[in-house]
Amino acid sequence: MGILEWLFKPTDFTDPLWLSRAEALVKPMRKAVHQMTDALSHPDPSRQANAMFGLRDLSRKWSWWVEHPDVLDTFLPSVVMHLREGRDDILRCEALEVIRSLAQRSVHRDRLRHGGVPEALVLCLSDPNRMTRAGAAESLGYIGDEAAVMPLICLLQDVSHDEYWEAAEYAAAALSQIRDSRALPALVDAVKHPSYLVRGSVARALGAFGREAAPALDRLRQLAESEDEEHEVRRNARDAISAIEPV
């Protein structure tokens, strides 16, 4: 019998047997989280890095356990501090990965809307590393904080960084998840973005707004009918048209 099967065999979560099994598993893991959190402020950078890697793996592979009431609040402030103020690029990237992994699970999102998490992610939208910008945009989309709308619009419109466009692609996706009408003019303009990846993401985003995105219909039709356009972009544009103007 595996450890999860052993832990969750009783279906009544008020059963004393289940509670004793849960505590037997949670107690040593809680201790480990406290140790990793303490190590994040250790003067040795390698100790900090190992701790952040451990928290990253915890957030990815044991995210069900992070739902325990006091676990997330134990390490999240230290992770946010590294995200906001850290000078080590690797540590900051790993801190972002911890937040991103947590944000993918809806159960954590209310907590991630507080404690300076959205503000730290917004700061990352202007990071020199394009993957950091993209990861921050993705996380903000999961969290759904409306305060991030204008910074995400700026990221979508920014053509100064590089030719890869991951950040703009994720910014469009994030705006579709937040669904704030302030984003619509920028999304309509971005239908003509130089990157087909961004155009495809923008088309999906406009479809998520439904009839509210009606001003984009003409541009989406041009996109859907263009023989020079990528197949996926044309398909996304057709899907968006169907969502905006249902038959």
mmCIF file of C-alpha atoms in Angstrom:
data_model
loop_
_atom_site.group_PDB
_atom_site.id
_atom_site.type_symbol
_atom_site.label_atom_id
_atom_site.label_comp_id
_atom_site.label_asym_id
_atom_site.label_seq_id
_atom_site.Cartn_x
_atom_site.Cartn_y
_atom_site.Cartn_z
ATOM 1 C CA MET A 1 0.000 0.000 0.000
ATOM 2 C CA GLY A 2 1.439 3.396 -1.012
ATOM 3 C CA ILE A 3 1.786 6.282 1.416
ATOM 4 C CA LEU A 4 -1.125 8.283 -0.007
ATOM 5 C CA GLU A 5 -3.363 5.208 -0.108
ATOM 6 C CA TRP A 6 -2.360 4.491 3.497
ATOM 7 C CA LEU A 7 -3.101 8.060 4.527
ATOM 8 C CA PHE A 8 -6.401 8.480 2.743
ATOM 9 C CA LYS A 9 -7.902 5.009 3.133
ATOM 10 C CA PRO A 10 -10.555 6.263 5.615
ATOM 11 C CA THR A 11 -13.017 8.508 3.797
ATOM 12 C CA ASP A 12 -14.199 10.280 6.955
ATOM 13 C CA PHE A 13 -11.673 13.091 7.539
ATOM 14 C CA THR A 14 -12.935 13.480 11.124
ATOM 15 C CA ASP A 15 -12.028 9.877 11.875
ATOM 16 C CA PRO A 16 -9.396 9.780 14.676
ATOM 17 C CA LEU A 17 -7.518 7.099 12.728
ATOM 18 C CA TRP A 18 -7.214 9.359 9.679
ATOM 19 C CA LEU A 19 -6.199 12.316 11.838
ATOM 20 C CA SER A 20 -3.450 10.329 13.513
ATOM 21 C CA ARG A 21 -2.147 9.112 10.142
ATOM 22 C CA ALA A 22 -2.222 12.627 8.718
ATOM 23 C CA GLU A 23 -0.329 14.050 11.675
ATOM 24 C CA ALA A 24 2.273 11.272 11.427
ATOM 25 C CA LEU A 25 3.017 12.362 7.857
ATOM 26 C CA VAL A 26 2.611 16.123 8.246
ATOM 27 C CA LYS A 27 4.733 16.624 11.369
ATOM 28 C CA PRO A 28 8.157 15.737 9.834
ATOM 29 C CA MET A 29 7.305 17.521 6.592
ATOM 30 C CA ARG A 30 6.303 20.642 8.496
ATOM 31 C CA LYS A 31 9.666 20.517 10.258
ATOM 32 C CA ALA A 32 11.428 20.211 6.899
ATOM 33 C CA VAL A 33 9.582 23.272 5.568
ATOM 34 C CA HIS A 34 10.669 25.310 8.593
ATOM 35 C CA GLN A 35 14.262 24.219 8.008
ATOM 36 C CA MET A 36 14.144 25.152 4.314
ATOM 37 C CA THR A 37 12.548 28.496 5.149
ATOM 38 C CA ASP A 38 15.273 29.271 7.693
ATOM 39 C CA ALA A 39 17.912 28.315 5.124
ATOM 40 C CA LEU A 40 16.594 30.947 2.710
ATOM 41 C CA SER A 41 18.146 33.590 4.966
ATOM 42 C CA HIS A 42 21.404 31.701 5.511
ATOM 43 C CA PRO A 43 24.566 33.660 4.543
ATOM 44 C CA ASP A 44 25.766 30.752 2.368
ATOM 45 C CA PRO A 45 24.234 31.164 -1.128
ATOM 46 C CA SER A 46 24.442 27.417 -1.759
ATOM 47 C CA ARG A 47 22.290 26.753 1.328
ATOM 48 C CA GLN A 48 19.764 29.279 0.078
ATOM 49 C CA ALA A 49 19.720 27.669 -3.364
ATOM 50 C CA ASN A 50 19.236 24.148 -2.013
ATOM 51 C CA ALA A 51 16.360 25.354 0.157
ATOM 52 C CA MET A 52 14.662 27.090 -2.756
ATOM 53 C CA PHE A 53 15.069 23.991 -4.928
ATOM 54 C CA GLY A 54 13.438 21.966 -2.155
ATOM 55 C CA LEU A 55 10.494 24.351 -1.906
ATOM 56 C CA ARG A 56 10.149 24.306 -5.685
ATOM 57 C CA ASP A 57 9.912 20.515 -5.680
ATOM 58 C CA LEU A 58 7.464 20.643 -2.772
ATOM 59 C CA SER A 59 5.222 23.033 -4.679
ATOM 60 C CA ARG A 60 5.351 20.883 -7.824
ATOM 61 C CA LYS A 61 5.125 17.337 -6.496
ATOM 62 C CA TRP A 62 3.489 17.702 -3.092
ATOM 63 C CA SER A 63 1.167 20.616 -3.753
ATOM 64 C CA TRP A 64 -1.745 18.749 -2.114
ATOM 65 C CA TRP A 65 0.193 18.861 1.154
ATOM 66 C CA VAL A 66 0.923 22.591 0.897
ATOM 67 C CA GLU A 67 -2.828 23.032 1.393
ATOM 68 C CA HIS A 68 -2.275 22.274 5.081
ATOM 69 C CA PRO A 69 -3.269 25.527 6.869
ATOM 70 C CA ASP A 70 0.075 26.650 8.265
ATOM 71 C CA VAL A 71 2.469 25.290 5.633
ATOM 72 C CA LEU A 72 2.070 27.908 2.888
ATOM 73 C CA ASP A 73 2.252 30.773 5.371
ATOM 74 C CA THR A 74 5.519 29.354 6.701
ATOM 75 C CA PHE A 75 7.565 29.722 3.524
ATOM 76 C CA LEU A 76 5.642 32.077 1.225
ATOM 77 C CA PRO A 77 6.870 35.382 2.774
ATOM 78 C CA SER A 78 10.507 34.323 2.373
ATOM 79 C CA VAL A 79 9.930 33.240 -1.226
ATOM 80 C CA VAL A 80 8.254 36.581 -2.022
ATOM 81 C CA MET A 81 11.164 38.432 -0.408
ATOM 82 C CA HIS A 82 13.625 36.660 -2.722
ATOM 83 C CA LEU A 83 11.391 37.429 -5.690
ATOM 84 C CA ARG A 84 11.258 41.145 -4.825
ATOM 85 C CA GLU A 85 14.722 41.800 -3.469
ATOM 86 C CA GLY A 86 16.956 38.885 -4.426
ATOM 87 C CA ARG A 87 20.116 39.632 -6.378
ATOM 88 C CA ASP A 88 20.816 36.049 -7.419
ATOM 89 C CA ASP A 89 19.138 35.401 -10.781
ATOM 90 C CA ILE A 90 18.876 31.644 -10.211
ATOM 91 C CA LEU A 91 17.235 32.091 -6.815
ATOM 92 C CA ARG A 92 14.793 34.617 -8.216
ATOM 93 C CA CYS A 93 13.880 32.296 -11.078
ATOM 94 C CA GLU A 94 13.331 29.422 -8.654
ATOM 95 C CA ALA A 95 11.258 31.641 -6.355
ATOM 96 C CA LEU A 96 9.121 32.522 -9.348
ATOM 97 C CA GLU A 97 8.758 28.829 -10.169
ATOM 98 C CA VAL A 98 7.499 28.169 -6.620
ATOM 99 C CA ILE A 99 4.835 30.867 -7.042
ATOM 100 C CA ARG A 100 3.911 29.676 -10.533
ATOM 101 C CA SER A 101 3.514 26.065 -9.385
ATOM 102 C CA LEU A 102 1.283 27.147 -6.505
ATOM 103 C CA ALA A 103 -0.768 29.466 -8.705
ATOM 104 C CA GLN A 104 -1.626 26.625 -11.069
ATOM 105 C CA ARG A 105 -3.804 25.116 -8.323
ATOM 106 C CA SER A 106 -6.993 27.080 -7.716
ATOM 107 C CA VAL A 107 -6.982 26.209 -4.012
ATOM 108 C CA HIS A 108 -3.961 28.481 -3.439
ATOM 109 C CA ARG A 109 -5.047 31.518 -5.460
ATOM 110 C CA ASP A 110 -6.919 33.442 -2.772
ATOM 111 C CA ARG A 111 -3.860 33.278 -0.539
ATOM 112 C CA LEU A 112 -1.580 34.340 -3.401
ATOM 113 C CA ARG A 113 -3.606 37.517 -3.919
ATOM 114 C CA HIS A 114 -2.225 38.784 -0.603
ATOM 115 C CA GLY A 115 1.111 39.108 1.147
ATOM 116 C CA GLY A 116 2.766 41.127 -1.606
ATOM 117 C CA VAL A 117 2.675 38.305 -4.164
ATOM 118 C CA PRO A 118 0.965 40.222 -7.028
ATOM 119 C CA GLU A 119 3.184 43.256 -6.431
ATOM 120 C CA ALA A 120 6.330 41.112 -6.602
ATOM 121 C CA LEU A 121 5.118 39.475 -9.815
ATOM 122 C CA VAL A 122 4.344 42.856 -11.382
ATOM 123 C CA LEU A 123 7.935 43.936 -10.673
ATOM 124 C CA CYS A 124 9.107 40.820 -12.529
ATOM 125 C CA LEU A 125 7.226 41.916 -15.660
ATOM 126 C CA SER A 126 10.086 44.343 -16.344
ATOM 127 C CA ASP A 127 12.865 41.855 -15.575
ATOM 128 C CA PRO A 128 15.646 41.657 -18.208
ATOM 129 C CA ASN A 129 15.153 37.881 -18.472
ATOM 130 C CA ARG A 130 12.375 37.132 -20.948
ATOM 131 C CA MET A 131 11.444 33.844 -19.258
ATOM 132 C CA THR A 132 11.066 35.634 -15.917
ATOM 133 C CA ARG A 133 8.710 38.126 -17.566
ATOM 134 C CA ALA A 134 6.754 35.280 -19.135
ATOM 135 C CA GLY A 135 6.538 33.293 -15.884
ATOM 136 C CA ALA A 136 5.373 36.331 -13.952
ATOM 137 C CA ALA A 137 2.685 37.051 -16.552
ATOM 138 C CA GLU A 138 1.498 33.439 -16.457
ATOM 139 C CA SER A 139 1.301 33.480 -12.651
ATOM 140 C CA LEU A 140 -0.633 36.748 -12.628
ATOM 141 C CA GLY A 141 -3.137 35.227 -15.034
ATOM 142 C CA TYR A 142 -3.697 32.274 -12.717
ATOM 143 C CA ILE A 143 -4.064 34.521 -9.675
ATOM 144 C CA GLY A 144 -6.448 36.829 -11.524
ATOM 145 C CA ASP A 145 -5.512 40.073 -9.800
ATOM 146 C CA GLU A 146 -7.148 43.019 -11.593
ATOM 147 C CA ALA A 147 -4.381 45.341 -10.377
ATOM 148 C CA ALA A 148 -2.083 43.548 -12.827
ATOM 149 C CA VAL A 149 -4.141 44.478 -15.903
ATOM 150 C CA MET A 150 -2.329 47.686 -16.853
ATOM 151 C CA PRO A 151 1.191 46.248 -16.331
ATOM 152 C CA LEU A 152 0.203 43.234 -18.436
ATOM 153 C CA ILE A 153 -1.091 45.542 -21.174
ATOM 154 C CA CYS A 154 2.260 47.350 -21.144
ATOM 155 C CA LEU A 155 4.050 44.021 -21.480
ATOM 156 C CA LEU A 156 1.831 43.010 -24.392
ATOM 157 C CA GLN A 157 2.576 46.286 -26.152
ATOM 158 C CA ASP A 158 6.321 46.294 -25.442
ATOM 159 C CA VAL A 159 8.258 45.402 -28.587
ATOM 160 C CA SER A 160 11.649 46.519 -27.282
ATOM 161 C CA HIS A 161 13.018 43.380 -25.608
ATOM 162 C CA ASP A 162 13.679 40.618 -28.136
ATOM 163 C CA GLU A 163 12.316 38.637 -31.049
ATOM 164 C CA TYR A 164 11.095 35.671 -29.026
ATOM 165 C CA TRP A 165 7.907 37.234 -27.633
ATOM 166 C CA GLU A 166 7.167 34.671 -24.904
ATOM 167 C CA ALA A 167 6.341 37.455 -22.449
ATOM 168 C CA ALA A 168 3.821 39.116 -24.778
ATOM 169 C CA GLU A 169 2.264 35.728 -25.546
ATOM 170 C CA TYR A 170 1.759 34.986 -21.838
ATOM 171 C CA ALA A 171 0.575 38.535 -21.181
ATOM 172 C CA ALA A 172 -2.255 38.031 -23.691
ATOM 173 C CA ALA A 173 -3.154 34.712 -22.079
ATOM 174 C CA ALA A 174 -3.136 36.300 -18.621
ATOM 175 C CA LEU A 175 -5.413 39.116 -19.773
ATOM 176 C CA SER A 176 -7.860 36.531 -21.116
ATOM 177 C CA GLN A 177 -7.967 34.868 -17.695
ATOM 178 C CA ILE A 178 -8.520 38.128 -15.810
ATOM 179 C CA ARG A 179 -11.074 39.338 -18.418
ATOM 180 C CA ASP A 180 -10.992 43.008 -17.567
ATOM 181 C CA SER A 181 -12.521 45.160 -20.311
ATOM 182 C CA ARG A 182 -9.640 47.641 -20.034
ATOM 183 C CA ALA A 183 -7.523 45.111 -21.916
ATOM 184 C CA LEU A 184 -9.742 44.946 -24.996
ATOM 185 C CA PRO A 185 -8.305 47.893 -26.994
ATOM 186 C CA ALA A 186 -4.765 46.587 -26.532
ATOM 187 C CA LEU A 187 -5.790 43.063 -27.494
ATOM 188 C CA VAL A 188 -7.570 44.324 -30.615
ATOM 189 C CA ASP A 189 -4.429 46.210 -31.647
ATOM 190 C CA ALA A 190 -2.277 43.150 -30.930
ATOM 191 C CA VAL A 191 -4.138 41.099 -33.551
ATOM 192 C CA LYS A 192 -1.516 42.569 -35.902
ATOM 193 C CA HIS A 193 1.434 41.760 -33.648
ATOM 194 C CA PRO A 194 4.607 40.772 -35.569
ATOM 195 C CA SER A 195 4.784 37.363 -33.854
ATOM 196 C CA TYR A 196 2.361 34.652 -34.943
ATOM 197 C CA LEU A 197 2.591 33.139 -31.445
ATOM 198 C CA VAL A 198 1.310 36.374 -29.947
ATOM 199 C CA ARG A 199 -1.385 36.720 -32.614
ATOM 200 C CA GLY A 200 -2.590 33.222 -31.791
ATOM 201 C CA SER A 201 -2.642 33.958 -28.065
ATOM 202 C CA VAL A 202 -4.436 37.252 -28.677
ATOM 203 C CA ALA A 203 -7.097 35.534 -30.777
ATOM 204 C CA ARG A 204 -7.754 33.057 -27.961
ATOM 205 C CA ALA A 205 -7.886 35.920 -25.484
ATOM 206 C CA LEU A 206 -10.441 37.837 -27.522
ATOM 207 C CA GLY A 207 -12.590 34.730 -27.779
ATOM 208 C CA ALA A 208 -12.596 34.478 -23.986
ATOM 209 C CA PHE A 209 -14.282 37.892 -23.795
ATOM 210 C CA GLY A 210 -17.228 36.695 -25.892
ATOM 211 C CA ARG A 211 -19.559 39.343 -27.320
ATOM 212 C CA GLU A 212 -17.711 42.052 -25.441
ATOM 213 C CA ALA A 213 -14.919 41.659 -28.018
ATOM 214 C CA ALA A 214 -17.181 42.470 -30.994
ATOM 215 C CA PRO A 215 -14.964 45.423 -32.064
ATOM 216 C CA ALA A 216 -12.284 42.860 -32.926
ATOM 217 C CA LEU A 217 -14.415 40.903 -35.409
ATOM 218 C CA ASP A 218 -13.149 42.564 -38.588
ATOM 219 C CA ARG A 219 -9.508 41.990 -37.687
ATOM 220 C CA LEU A 220 -10.199 38.433 -36.571
ATOM 221 C CA ARG A 221 -11.926 37.690 -39.892
ATOM 222 C CA GLN A 222 -8.883 39.004 -41.748
ATOM 223 C CA LEU A 223 -6.715 36.760 -39.606
ATOM 224 C CA ALA A 224 -8.932 33.725 -40.156
ATOM 225 C CA GLU A 225 -9.024 34.210 -43.934
ATOM 226 C CA SER A 226 -5.364 35.048 -44.518
ATOM 227 C CA GLU A 227 -3.616 32.360 -46.576
ATOM 228 C CA ASP A 228 -0.265 33.660 -45.360
ATOM 229 C CA GLU A 229 -1.142 33.105 -41.701
ATOM 230 C CA GLU A 230 -0.128 30.099 -39.584
ATOM 231 C CA HIS A 231 -2.738 27.345 -39.357
ATOM 232 C CA GLU A 232 -3.055 27.557 -35.561
ATOM 233 C CA VAL A 233 -3.568 31.311 -35.683
ATOM 234 C CA ARG A 234 -6.328 30.963 -38.292
ATOM 235 C CA ARG A 235 -7.980 28.264 -36.198
ATOM 236 C CA ASN A 236 -7.820 30.389 -33.040
ATOM 237 C CA ALA A 237 -9.277 33.325 -34.944
ATOM 238 C CA ARG A 238 -12.166 31.190 -36.240
ATOM 239 C CA ASP A 239 -12.839 29.896 -32.723
ATOM 240 C CA ALA A 240 -12.803 33.444 -31.378
ATOM 241 C CA ILE A 241 -15.271 34.606 -34.041
ATOM 242 C CA SER A 242 -17.599 31.758 -33.093
ATOM 243 C CA ALA A 243 -17.364 32.740 -29.420
ATOM 244 C CA ILE A 244 -17.942 36.436 -30.091
ATOM 245 C CA GLU A 245 -20.669 35.992 -32.710
ATOM 246 C CA PRO A 246 -22.345 32.657 -32.020
ATOM 247 C CA VAL A 247 -24.509 31.227 -34.812
#
